[in-house]
Every structure is written in structure tokens, then in C-alpha cells.
PDB file of C-alpha atoms in Angstrom:
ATOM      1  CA  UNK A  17      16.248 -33.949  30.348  1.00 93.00           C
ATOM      2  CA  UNK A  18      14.042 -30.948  30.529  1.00 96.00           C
ATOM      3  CA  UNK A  19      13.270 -28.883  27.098  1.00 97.00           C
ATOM      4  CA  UNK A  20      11.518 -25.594  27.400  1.00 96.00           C
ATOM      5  CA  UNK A  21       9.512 -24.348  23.820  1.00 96.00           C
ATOM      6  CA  UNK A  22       9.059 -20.501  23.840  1.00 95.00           C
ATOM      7  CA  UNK A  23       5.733 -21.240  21.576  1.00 91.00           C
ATOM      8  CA  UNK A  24       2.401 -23.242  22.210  1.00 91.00           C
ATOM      9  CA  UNK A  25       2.455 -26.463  19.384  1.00 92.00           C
ATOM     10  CA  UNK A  26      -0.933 -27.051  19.889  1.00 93.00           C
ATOM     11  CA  UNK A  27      -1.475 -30.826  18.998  1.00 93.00           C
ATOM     12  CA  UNK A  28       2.164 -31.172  18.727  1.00 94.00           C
ATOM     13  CA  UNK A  29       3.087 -30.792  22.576  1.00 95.00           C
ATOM     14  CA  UNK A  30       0.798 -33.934  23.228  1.00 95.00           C
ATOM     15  CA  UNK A  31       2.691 -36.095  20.482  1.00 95.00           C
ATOM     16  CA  UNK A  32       5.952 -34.780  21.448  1.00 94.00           C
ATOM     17  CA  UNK A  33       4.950 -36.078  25.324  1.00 95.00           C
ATOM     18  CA  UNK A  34       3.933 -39.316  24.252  1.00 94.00           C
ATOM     19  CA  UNK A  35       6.956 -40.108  21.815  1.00 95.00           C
ATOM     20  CA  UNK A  36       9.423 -39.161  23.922  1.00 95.00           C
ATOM     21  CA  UNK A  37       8.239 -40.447  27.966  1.00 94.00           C
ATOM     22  CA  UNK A  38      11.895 -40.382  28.830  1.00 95.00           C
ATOM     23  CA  UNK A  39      12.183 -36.308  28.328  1.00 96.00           C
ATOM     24  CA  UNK A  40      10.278 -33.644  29.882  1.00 96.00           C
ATOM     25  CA  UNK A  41       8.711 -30.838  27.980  1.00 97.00           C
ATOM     26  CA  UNK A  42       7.099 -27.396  28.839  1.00 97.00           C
ATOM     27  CA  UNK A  43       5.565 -25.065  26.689  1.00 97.00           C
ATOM     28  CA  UNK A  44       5.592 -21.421  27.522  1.00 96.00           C
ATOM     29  CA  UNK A  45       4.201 -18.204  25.126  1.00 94.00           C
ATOM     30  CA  UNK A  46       7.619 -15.715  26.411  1.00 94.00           C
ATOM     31  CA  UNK A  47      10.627 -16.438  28.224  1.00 95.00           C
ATOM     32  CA  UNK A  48       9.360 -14.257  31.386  1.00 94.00           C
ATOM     33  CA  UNK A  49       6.468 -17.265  31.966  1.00 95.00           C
ATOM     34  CA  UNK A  50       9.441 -19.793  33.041  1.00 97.00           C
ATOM     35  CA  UNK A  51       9.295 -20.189  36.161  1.00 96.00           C
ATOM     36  CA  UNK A  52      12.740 -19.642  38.140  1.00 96.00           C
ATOM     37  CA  UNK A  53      13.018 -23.533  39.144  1.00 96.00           C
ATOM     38  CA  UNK A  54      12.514 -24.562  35.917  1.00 97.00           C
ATOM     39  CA  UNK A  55      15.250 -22.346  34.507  1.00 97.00           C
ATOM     40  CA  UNK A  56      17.718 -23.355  37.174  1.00 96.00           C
ATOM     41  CA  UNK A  57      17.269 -27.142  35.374  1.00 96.00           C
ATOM     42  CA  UNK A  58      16.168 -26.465  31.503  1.00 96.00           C
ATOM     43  CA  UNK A  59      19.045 -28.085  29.254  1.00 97.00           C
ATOM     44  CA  UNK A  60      17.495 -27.414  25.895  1.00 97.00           C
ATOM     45  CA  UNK A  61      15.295 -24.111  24.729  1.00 97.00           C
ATOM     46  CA  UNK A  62      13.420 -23.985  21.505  1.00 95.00           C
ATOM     47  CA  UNK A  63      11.499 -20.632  19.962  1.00 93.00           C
ATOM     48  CA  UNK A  64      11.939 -17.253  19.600  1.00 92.00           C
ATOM     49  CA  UNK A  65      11.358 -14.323  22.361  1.00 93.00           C
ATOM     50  CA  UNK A  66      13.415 -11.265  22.970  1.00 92.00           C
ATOM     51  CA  UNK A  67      13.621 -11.878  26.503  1.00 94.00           C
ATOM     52  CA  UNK A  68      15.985 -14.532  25.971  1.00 96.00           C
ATOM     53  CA  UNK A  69      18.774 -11.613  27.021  1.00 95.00           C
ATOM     54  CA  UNK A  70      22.148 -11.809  28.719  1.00 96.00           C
ATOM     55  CA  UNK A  71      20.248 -12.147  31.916  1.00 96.00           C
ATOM     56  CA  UNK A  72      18.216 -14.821  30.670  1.00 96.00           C
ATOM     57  CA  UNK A  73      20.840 -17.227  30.151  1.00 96.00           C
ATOM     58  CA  UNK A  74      22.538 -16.519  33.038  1.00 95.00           C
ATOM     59  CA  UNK A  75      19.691 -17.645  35.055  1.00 96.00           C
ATOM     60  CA  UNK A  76      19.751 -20.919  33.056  1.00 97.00           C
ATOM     61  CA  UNK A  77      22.993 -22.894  34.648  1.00 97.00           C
ATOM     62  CA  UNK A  78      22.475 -26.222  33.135  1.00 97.00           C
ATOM     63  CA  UNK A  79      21.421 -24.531  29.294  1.00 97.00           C
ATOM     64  CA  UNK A  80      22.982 -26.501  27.071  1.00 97.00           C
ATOM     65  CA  UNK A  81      21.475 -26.037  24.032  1.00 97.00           C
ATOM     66  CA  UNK A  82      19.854 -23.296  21.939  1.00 96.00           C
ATOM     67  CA  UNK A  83      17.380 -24.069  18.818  1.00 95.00           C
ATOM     68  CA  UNK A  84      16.248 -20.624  17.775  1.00 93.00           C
ATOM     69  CA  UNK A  85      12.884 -19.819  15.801  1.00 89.00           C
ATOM     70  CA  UNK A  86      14.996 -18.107  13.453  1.00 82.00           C
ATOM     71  CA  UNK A  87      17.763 -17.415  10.888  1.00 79.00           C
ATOM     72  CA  UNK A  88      19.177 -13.902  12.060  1.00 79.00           C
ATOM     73  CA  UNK A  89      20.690 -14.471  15.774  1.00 86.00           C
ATOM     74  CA  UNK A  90      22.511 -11.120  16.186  1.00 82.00           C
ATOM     75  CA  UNK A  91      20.055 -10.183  18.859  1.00 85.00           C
ATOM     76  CA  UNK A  92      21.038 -13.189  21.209  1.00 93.00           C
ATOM     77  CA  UNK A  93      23.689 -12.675  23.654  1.00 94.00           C
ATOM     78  CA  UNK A  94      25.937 -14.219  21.636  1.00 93.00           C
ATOM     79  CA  UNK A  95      29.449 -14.270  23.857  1.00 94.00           C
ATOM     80  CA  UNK A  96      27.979 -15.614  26.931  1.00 95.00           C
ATOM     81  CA  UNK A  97      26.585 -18.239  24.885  1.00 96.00           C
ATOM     82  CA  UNK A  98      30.299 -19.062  22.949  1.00 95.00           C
ATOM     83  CA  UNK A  99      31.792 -18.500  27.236  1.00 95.00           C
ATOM     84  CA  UNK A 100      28.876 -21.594  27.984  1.00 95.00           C
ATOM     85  CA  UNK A 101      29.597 -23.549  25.350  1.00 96.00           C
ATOM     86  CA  UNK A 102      26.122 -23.614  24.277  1.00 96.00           C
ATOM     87  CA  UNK A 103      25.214 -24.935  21.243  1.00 95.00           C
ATOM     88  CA  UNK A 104      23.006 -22.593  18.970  1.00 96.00           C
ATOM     89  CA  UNK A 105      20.901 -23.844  16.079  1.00 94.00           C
ATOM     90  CA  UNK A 106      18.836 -21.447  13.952  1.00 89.00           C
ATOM     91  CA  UNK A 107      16.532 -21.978  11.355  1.00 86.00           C
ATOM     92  CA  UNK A 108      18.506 -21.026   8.054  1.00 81.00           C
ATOM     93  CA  UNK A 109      16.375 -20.878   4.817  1.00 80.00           C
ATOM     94  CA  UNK A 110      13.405 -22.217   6.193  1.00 81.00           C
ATOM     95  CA  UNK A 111      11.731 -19.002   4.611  1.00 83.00           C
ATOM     96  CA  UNK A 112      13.671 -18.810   1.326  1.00 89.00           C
ATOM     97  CA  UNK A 113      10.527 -20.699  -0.693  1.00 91.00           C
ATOM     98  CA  UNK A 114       7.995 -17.855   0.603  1.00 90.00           C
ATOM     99  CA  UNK A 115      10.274 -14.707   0.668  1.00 91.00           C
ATOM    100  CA  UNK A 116      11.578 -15.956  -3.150  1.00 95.00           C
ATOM    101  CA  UNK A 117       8.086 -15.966  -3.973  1.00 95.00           C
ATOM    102  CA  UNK A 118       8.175 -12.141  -2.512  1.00 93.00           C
ATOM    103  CA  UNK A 119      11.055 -11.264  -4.652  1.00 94.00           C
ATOM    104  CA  UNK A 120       9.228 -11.886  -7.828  1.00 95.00           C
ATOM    105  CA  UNK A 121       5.838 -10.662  -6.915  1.00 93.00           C
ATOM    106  CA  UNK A 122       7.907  -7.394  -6.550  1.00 91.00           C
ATOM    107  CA  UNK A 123       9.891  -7.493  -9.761  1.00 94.00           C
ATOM    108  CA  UNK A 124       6.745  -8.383 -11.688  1.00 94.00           C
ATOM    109  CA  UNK A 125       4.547  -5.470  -9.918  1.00 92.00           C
ATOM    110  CA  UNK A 126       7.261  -3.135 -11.123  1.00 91.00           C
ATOM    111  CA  UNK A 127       7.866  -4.081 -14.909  1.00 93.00           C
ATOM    112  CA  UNK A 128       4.522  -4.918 -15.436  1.00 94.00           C
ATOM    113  CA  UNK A 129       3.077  -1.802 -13.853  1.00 91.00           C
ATOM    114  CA  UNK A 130       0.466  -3.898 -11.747  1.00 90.00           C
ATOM    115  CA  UNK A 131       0.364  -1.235  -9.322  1.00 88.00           C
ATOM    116  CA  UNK A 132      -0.754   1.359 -11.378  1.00 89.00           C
ATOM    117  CA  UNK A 133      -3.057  -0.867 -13.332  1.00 91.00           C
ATOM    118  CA  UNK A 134      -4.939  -1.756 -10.362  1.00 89.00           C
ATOM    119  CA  UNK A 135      -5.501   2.237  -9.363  1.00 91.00           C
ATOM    120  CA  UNK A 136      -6.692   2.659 -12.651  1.00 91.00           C
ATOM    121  CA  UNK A 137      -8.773  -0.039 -12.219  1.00 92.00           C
ATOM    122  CA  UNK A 138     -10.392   1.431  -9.101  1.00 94.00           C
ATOM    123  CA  UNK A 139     -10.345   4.804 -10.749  1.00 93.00           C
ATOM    124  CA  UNK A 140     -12.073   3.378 -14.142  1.00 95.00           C
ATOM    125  CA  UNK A 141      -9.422   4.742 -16.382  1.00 93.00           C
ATOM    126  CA  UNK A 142      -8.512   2.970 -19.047  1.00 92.00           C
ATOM    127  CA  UNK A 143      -5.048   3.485 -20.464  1.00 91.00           C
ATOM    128  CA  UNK A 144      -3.987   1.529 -24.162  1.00 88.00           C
ATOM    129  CA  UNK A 145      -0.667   3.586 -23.651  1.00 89.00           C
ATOM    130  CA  UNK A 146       0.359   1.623 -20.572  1.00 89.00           C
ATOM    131  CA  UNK A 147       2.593  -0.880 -20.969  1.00 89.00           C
ATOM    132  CA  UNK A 148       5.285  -3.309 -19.264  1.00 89.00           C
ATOM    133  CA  UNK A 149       8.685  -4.349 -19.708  1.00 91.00           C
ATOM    134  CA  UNK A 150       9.887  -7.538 -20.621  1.00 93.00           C
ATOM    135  CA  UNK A 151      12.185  -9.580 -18.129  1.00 94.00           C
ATOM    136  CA  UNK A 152      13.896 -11.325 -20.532  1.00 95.00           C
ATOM    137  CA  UNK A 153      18.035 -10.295 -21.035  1.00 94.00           C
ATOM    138  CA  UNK A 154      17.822  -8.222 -17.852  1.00 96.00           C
ATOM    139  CA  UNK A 155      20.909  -8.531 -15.628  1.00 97.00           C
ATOM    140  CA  UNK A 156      19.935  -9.148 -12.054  1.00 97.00           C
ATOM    141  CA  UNK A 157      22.746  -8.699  -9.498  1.00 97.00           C
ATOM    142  CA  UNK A 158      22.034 -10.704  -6.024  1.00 97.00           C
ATOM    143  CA  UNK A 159      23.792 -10.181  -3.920  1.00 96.00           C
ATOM    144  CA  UNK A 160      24.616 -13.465  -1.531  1.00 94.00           C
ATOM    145  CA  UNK A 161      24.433 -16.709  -2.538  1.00 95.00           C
ATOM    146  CA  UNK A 162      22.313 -18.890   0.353  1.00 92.00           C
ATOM    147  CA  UNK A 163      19.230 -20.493   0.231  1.00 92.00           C
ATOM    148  CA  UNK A 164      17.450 -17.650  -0.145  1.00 93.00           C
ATOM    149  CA  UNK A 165      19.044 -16.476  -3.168  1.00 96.00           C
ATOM    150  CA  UNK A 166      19.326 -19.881  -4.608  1.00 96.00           C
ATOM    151  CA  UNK A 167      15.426 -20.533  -4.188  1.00 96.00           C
ATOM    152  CA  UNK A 168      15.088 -16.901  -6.211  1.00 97.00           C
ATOM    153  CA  UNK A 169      17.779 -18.155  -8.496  1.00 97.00           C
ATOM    154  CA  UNK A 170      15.255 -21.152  -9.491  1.00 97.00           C
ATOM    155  CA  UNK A 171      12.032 -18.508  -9.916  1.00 97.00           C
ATOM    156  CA  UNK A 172      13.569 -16.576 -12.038  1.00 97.00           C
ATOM    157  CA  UNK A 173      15.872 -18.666 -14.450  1.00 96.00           C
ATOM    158  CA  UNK A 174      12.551 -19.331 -16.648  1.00 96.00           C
ATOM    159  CA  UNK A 175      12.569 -15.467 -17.329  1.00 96.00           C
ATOM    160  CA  UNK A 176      15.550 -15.608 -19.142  1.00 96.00           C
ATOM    161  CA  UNK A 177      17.523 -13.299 -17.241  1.00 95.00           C
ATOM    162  CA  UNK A 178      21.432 -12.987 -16.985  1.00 97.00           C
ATOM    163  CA  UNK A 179      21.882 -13.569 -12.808  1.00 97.00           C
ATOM    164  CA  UNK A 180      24.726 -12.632 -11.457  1.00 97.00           C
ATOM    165  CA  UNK A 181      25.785 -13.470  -8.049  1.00 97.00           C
ATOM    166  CA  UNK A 182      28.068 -12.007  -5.466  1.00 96.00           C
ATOM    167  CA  UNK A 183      30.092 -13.550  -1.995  1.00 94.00           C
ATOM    168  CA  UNK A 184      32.283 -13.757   0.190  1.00 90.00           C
ATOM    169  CA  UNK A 185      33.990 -16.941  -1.436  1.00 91.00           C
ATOM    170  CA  UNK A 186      32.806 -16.065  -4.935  1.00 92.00           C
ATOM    171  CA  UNK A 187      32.435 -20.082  -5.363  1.00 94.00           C
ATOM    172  CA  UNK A 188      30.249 -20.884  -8.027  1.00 93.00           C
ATOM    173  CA  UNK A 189      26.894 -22.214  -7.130  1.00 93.00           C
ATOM    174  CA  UNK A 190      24.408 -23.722  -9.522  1.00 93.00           C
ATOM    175  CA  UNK A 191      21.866 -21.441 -11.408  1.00 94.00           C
ATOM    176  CA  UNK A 192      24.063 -18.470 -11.784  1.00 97.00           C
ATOM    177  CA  UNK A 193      25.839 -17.533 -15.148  1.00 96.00           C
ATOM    178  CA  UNK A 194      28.593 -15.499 -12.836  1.00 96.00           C
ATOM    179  CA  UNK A 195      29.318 -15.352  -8.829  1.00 97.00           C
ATOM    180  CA  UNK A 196      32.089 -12.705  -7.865  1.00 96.00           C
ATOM    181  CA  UNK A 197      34.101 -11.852  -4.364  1.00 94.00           C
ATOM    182  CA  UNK A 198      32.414  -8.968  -2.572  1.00 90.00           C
ATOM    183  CA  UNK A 199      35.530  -6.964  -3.645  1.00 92.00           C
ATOM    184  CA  UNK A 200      34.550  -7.333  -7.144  1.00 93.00           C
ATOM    185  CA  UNK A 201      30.644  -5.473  -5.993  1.00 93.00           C
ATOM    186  CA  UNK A 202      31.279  -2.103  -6.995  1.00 92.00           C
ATOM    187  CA  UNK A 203      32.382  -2.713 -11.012  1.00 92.00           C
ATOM    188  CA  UNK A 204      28.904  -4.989 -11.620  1.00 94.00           C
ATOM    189  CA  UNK A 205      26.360  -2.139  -9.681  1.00 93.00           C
ATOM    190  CA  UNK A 206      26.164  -0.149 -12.672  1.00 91.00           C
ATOM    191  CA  UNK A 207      25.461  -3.090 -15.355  1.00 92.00           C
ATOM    192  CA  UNK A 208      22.747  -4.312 -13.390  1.00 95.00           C
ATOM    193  CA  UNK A 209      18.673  -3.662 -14.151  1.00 94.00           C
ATOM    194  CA  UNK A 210      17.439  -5.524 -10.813  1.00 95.00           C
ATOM    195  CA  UNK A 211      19.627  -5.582  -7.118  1.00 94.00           C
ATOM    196  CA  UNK A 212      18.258  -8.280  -4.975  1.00 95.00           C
ATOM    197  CA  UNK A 213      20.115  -8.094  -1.283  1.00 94.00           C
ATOM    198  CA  UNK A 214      19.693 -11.515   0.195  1.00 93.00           C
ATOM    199  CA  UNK A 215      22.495 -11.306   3.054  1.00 90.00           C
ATOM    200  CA  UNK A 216      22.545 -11.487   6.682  1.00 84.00           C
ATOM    201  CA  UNK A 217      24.244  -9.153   9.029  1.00 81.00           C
ATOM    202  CA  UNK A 218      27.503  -9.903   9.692  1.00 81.00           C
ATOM    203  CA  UNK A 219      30.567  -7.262  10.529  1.00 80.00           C
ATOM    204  CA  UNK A 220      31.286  -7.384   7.118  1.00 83.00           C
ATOM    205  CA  UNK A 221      27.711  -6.732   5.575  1.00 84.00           C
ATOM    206  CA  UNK A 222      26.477  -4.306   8.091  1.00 84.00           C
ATOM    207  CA  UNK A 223      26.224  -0.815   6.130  1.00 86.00           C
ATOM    208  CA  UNK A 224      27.902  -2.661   3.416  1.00 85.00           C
ATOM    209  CA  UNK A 225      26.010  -0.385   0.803  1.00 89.00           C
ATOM    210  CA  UNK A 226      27.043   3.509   1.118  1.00 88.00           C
ATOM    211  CA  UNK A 227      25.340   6.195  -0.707  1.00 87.00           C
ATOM    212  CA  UNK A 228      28.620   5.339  -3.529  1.00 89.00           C
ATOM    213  CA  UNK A 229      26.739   2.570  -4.286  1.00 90.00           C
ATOM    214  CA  UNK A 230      23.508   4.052  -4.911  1.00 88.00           C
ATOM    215  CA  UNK A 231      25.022   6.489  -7.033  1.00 88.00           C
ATOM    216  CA  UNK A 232      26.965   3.778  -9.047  1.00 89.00           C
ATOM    217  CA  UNK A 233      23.312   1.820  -9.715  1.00 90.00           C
ATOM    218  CA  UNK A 234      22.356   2.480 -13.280  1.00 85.00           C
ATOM    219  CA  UNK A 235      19.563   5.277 -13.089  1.00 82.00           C
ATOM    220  CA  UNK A 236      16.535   2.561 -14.102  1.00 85.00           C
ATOM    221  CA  UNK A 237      17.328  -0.162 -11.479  1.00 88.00           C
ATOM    222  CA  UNK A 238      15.121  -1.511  -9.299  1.00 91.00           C
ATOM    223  CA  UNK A 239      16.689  -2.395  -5.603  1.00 90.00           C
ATOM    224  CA  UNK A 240      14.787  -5.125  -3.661  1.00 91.00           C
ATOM    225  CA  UNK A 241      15.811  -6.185   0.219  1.00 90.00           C
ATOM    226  CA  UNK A 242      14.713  -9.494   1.411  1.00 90.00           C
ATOM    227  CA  UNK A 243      18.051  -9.966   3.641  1.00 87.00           C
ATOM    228  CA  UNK A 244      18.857  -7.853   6.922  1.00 82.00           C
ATOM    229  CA  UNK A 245      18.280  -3.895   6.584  1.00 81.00           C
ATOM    230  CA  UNK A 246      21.133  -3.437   8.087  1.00 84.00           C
ATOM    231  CA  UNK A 247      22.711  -3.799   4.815  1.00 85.00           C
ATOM    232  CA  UNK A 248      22.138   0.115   4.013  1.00 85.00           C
ATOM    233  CA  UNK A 249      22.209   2.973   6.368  1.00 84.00           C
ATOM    234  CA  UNK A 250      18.223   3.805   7.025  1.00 79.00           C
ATOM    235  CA  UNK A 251      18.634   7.618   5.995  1.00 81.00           C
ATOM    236  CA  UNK A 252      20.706   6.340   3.116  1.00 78.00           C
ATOM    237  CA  UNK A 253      17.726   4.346   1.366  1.00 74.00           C
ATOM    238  CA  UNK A 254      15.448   6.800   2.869  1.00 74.00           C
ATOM    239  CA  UNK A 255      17.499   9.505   0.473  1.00 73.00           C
ATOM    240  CA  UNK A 256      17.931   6.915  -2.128  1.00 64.00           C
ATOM    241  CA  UNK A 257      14.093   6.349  -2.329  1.00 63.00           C
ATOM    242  CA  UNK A 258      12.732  10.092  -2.749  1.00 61.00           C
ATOM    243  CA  UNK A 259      11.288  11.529  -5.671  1.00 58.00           C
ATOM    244  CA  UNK A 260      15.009  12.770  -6.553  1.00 61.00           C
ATOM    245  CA  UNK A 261      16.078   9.289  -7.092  1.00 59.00           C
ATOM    246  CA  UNK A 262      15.602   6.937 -10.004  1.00 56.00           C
ATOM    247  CA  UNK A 263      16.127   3.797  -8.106  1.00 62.00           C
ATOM    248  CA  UNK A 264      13.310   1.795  -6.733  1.00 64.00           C
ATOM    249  CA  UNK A 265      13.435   0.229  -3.658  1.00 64.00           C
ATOM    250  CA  UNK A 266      11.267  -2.239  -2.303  1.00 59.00           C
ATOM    251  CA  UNK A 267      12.382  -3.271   1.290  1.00 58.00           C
ATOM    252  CA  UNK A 268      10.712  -6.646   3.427  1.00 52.00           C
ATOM    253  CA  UNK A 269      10.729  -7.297   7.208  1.00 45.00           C
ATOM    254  CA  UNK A 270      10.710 -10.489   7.994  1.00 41.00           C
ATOM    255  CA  UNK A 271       8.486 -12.908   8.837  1.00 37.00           C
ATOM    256  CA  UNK A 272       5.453 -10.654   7.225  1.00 35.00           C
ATOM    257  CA  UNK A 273       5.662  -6.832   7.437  1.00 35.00           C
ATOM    258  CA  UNK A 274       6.027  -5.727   3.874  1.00 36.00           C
ATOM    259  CA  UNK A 275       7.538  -2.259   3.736  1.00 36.00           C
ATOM    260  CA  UNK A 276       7.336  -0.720  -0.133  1.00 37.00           C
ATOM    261  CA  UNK A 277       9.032   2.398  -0.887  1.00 37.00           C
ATOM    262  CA  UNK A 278       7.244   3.760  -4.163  1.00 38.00           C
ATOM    263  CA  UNK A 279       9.495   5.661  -6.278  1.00 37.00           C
ATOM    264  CA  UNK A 280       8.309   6.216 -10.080  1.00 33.00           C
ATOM    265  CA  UNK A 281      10.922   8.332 -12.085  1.00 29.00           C
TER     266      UNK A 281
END
């Protein structure tokens, strides 16, 4: 059997080799390095490139199996690879620990004003009138209920905050006080202090939030995207985040671009 990585694994590739003689492995840096013998007999791929197109997998007869670098797949040619009966792994909350961590760096920064006490800082201004908010009895609205939000669910029960959750199923999961359907979204925007988006794109989550929904959110809330940014129109937050607006939005492309939208009412 012949498996194909899309990364280098360093000292891995040699332990992999030597713990498994009766499979062959190759290590390439892009899907474009594979040389077009190899694809005609790879059965199993593992990584993460963009060139693994409709194209791609077409030149792979004997692909059998897919174990992508990643949680989002939308990208992948995903009906030639349900025609092939390939199988397709991902990596599904393999980040939630690190982007939770994200989540309340950024609600902390906001209602503790860390921001603007660093500038001052630099600037040597001292201010006695600057102060921070207190966490505790906020309502937080997440919205999806994965790993991802669960791992945030577990940061931020210490605070003492009310955490609401909302899904597709609406099945209760542990941590929360409430979880509601996705029908039920629109009559808890307005009650809540802190939005956290944790979902993936899907038909039913792309542009799932409309400028409605922005104009529901209570004017002090802070919004905070750690899922796909698909969830909102871009010129939709972009209008949502200008000096107009009282929300704040913080926004995070994963694995590590951070993206912050500053917007202080």
C-alpha cells in the first residue's frame, strides 16, 4: 500500500518507515511534487494543499482514502470524492484547546480595556478613571455546540456567566444552562452581552447572519468569530464594524491570522 503525506514529518517519516516495513510512504511539501506514477498507484493521502483539486483526484485511480490536515473541507472536490467512494477524514477540534484560548483572550481585552491600557502605557498616561467590566452574570450566546464551543464552554464557566447555546438539534450538551434550535436564534440575539460564532460552513450556516441580526444584537455586545466567515456576508460585518455601529467584532482566520476589527462606541 502506498501513502502519500502532503507535509515533511521530520523525524516522524523515519519512524513511520520502520514501524510499518509492509507499507510504503512518501513525503511531499504540495500536491504538484507527486510525481505522475506515483499518483496513478497512491491509495491513501494525508495533509493539506490546495492543489488537491478536481483534477487532482482524477489523476489518482486507485485513491482510496483521504485524511485531511483540517476541519473545514468545503474546498475539496467533494462530489467526485462521494462518485469514488473515497473515504474523507478531517481533523475536527483538534484546534478547539488553542482557538478557546483565543476566544477569551478577546473577551478579556475588551471588558478589561487591555488594549487601551497598553497604549497608555506606551504613551505614559496614566488614567485612575479607566476601568473594566466584570464578566460575571453576562449572557454569552454561542452559537454551535462542537468541540470548539464546548472547550470555550469549560474557559469560561469559572466566570460565572449565563451560556447559552444554539444548534441544529438543540440537544443539550454539558456546560450550558440553555441550547436552542437555530429557529429559536433570532428571539435570544438581543438578550445577549457576548456572540461567539463557532460553526462551520454548511448550506445552512453560510450567510446565516443578515444585517437583521446585527440590528437585533443589543447595542453593547461584543461579536467574536472563531468558526467559518462565511457565517456573515463580508460587507455586512464590514458595515456592522464602523464607527456607526456599537457592536464589536473581533473576527479569527484559522490556523493563525488574527484579524481584529476595533470598534469603541
Amino acid at each position: 500500500m502506498k501513502i502519500v503525506s502532503l507535509k515533511r514529518l521530520g523525524e516522524i517519516e523515519a519512524s513511520l518507515i520502520n514501524s510499518y516495513p509492509d507499507l510504503e510512504f512518501y513525503f511531499f511539501k504540495k500536491a504538484v511534487d507527486i510525481p505522475t506514477e506515483l499518483k496513478n498507484e497512491l491509495e491513501i493521502l494525508i495533509g493539506y494543499d490546495s492543489g488537491v483539486d478536481k483534477n487532482f483526484i482524477n489523476a489518482c485511480p486507485n485513491l482510496k482514502w483521504i485524511s485531511w490536515y483540517a476541519t473545514g473541507v468545503n474546498n475539496l472536490p467533494l462530489e467526485v470524492i462521494k462518485e469514488r467512494n473515497i473515504i474523507l477524514t478531517n481533523t475536527r477540534g483538534i484546534q478547539a484547546k488553542q482557538v478557546s484560548e483565543f476566544v477569551l483572550s478577546f473577551i478579556l481585552n475588551d471588558y478589561k480595556k487591555m488594549r487601551t491600557s497598553y497604549v497608555n502605557q506606551v504613551n505614559k498616561v496614566y488614567d485612575s478613571k479607566l476601568t473594566g467590566k466584570r464578566l460575571s452574570d453576562e449572557k454569552v450566546l454561542i452559537l454551535g455546540t462542537g468541540s470548539l464551543a464546548q472547550q470555550t464552554v469549560k474557559l469560561l464557566k469559572p466566570f460565572e456567566l449565563e451560556i447559552i447555546g444554539i444548534s441544529k438539534s438543540g440537544h443539550h450538551k454539558d456546560g450550558f444552562d440553555n441550547i436552542y434550535t437555530i429557529e429559536d436564534l433570532e428571539s435570544h440575539l438581543n438578550k445577549a452581552d457576548i456572540i461567539i460564532n463557532t460553526l462551520p460552513e454548511t448550506q445552512e450556516t453560510y450567510h446565516l447572519l443578515s444585517e437583521r441580526h446585527f440590528k437585533i444584537m443589543n447595542d453593547k455586545c461584543l461579536f467574536i468569530n472563531v468558526g467559518r466567515g462565511t457565517i456573515v456576508e463580508e460587507k455586512i460585518l464590514i458595515k456592522e464594524s464602523s464607527p456607526d455601529s456599537c457592536v464589536k467584532c473581533y473576527t479569527m482566520f484559522l490556523p493563525f491570522l488574527l484579524i481584529k476589527i476595533d470598534v469603541f462606541s
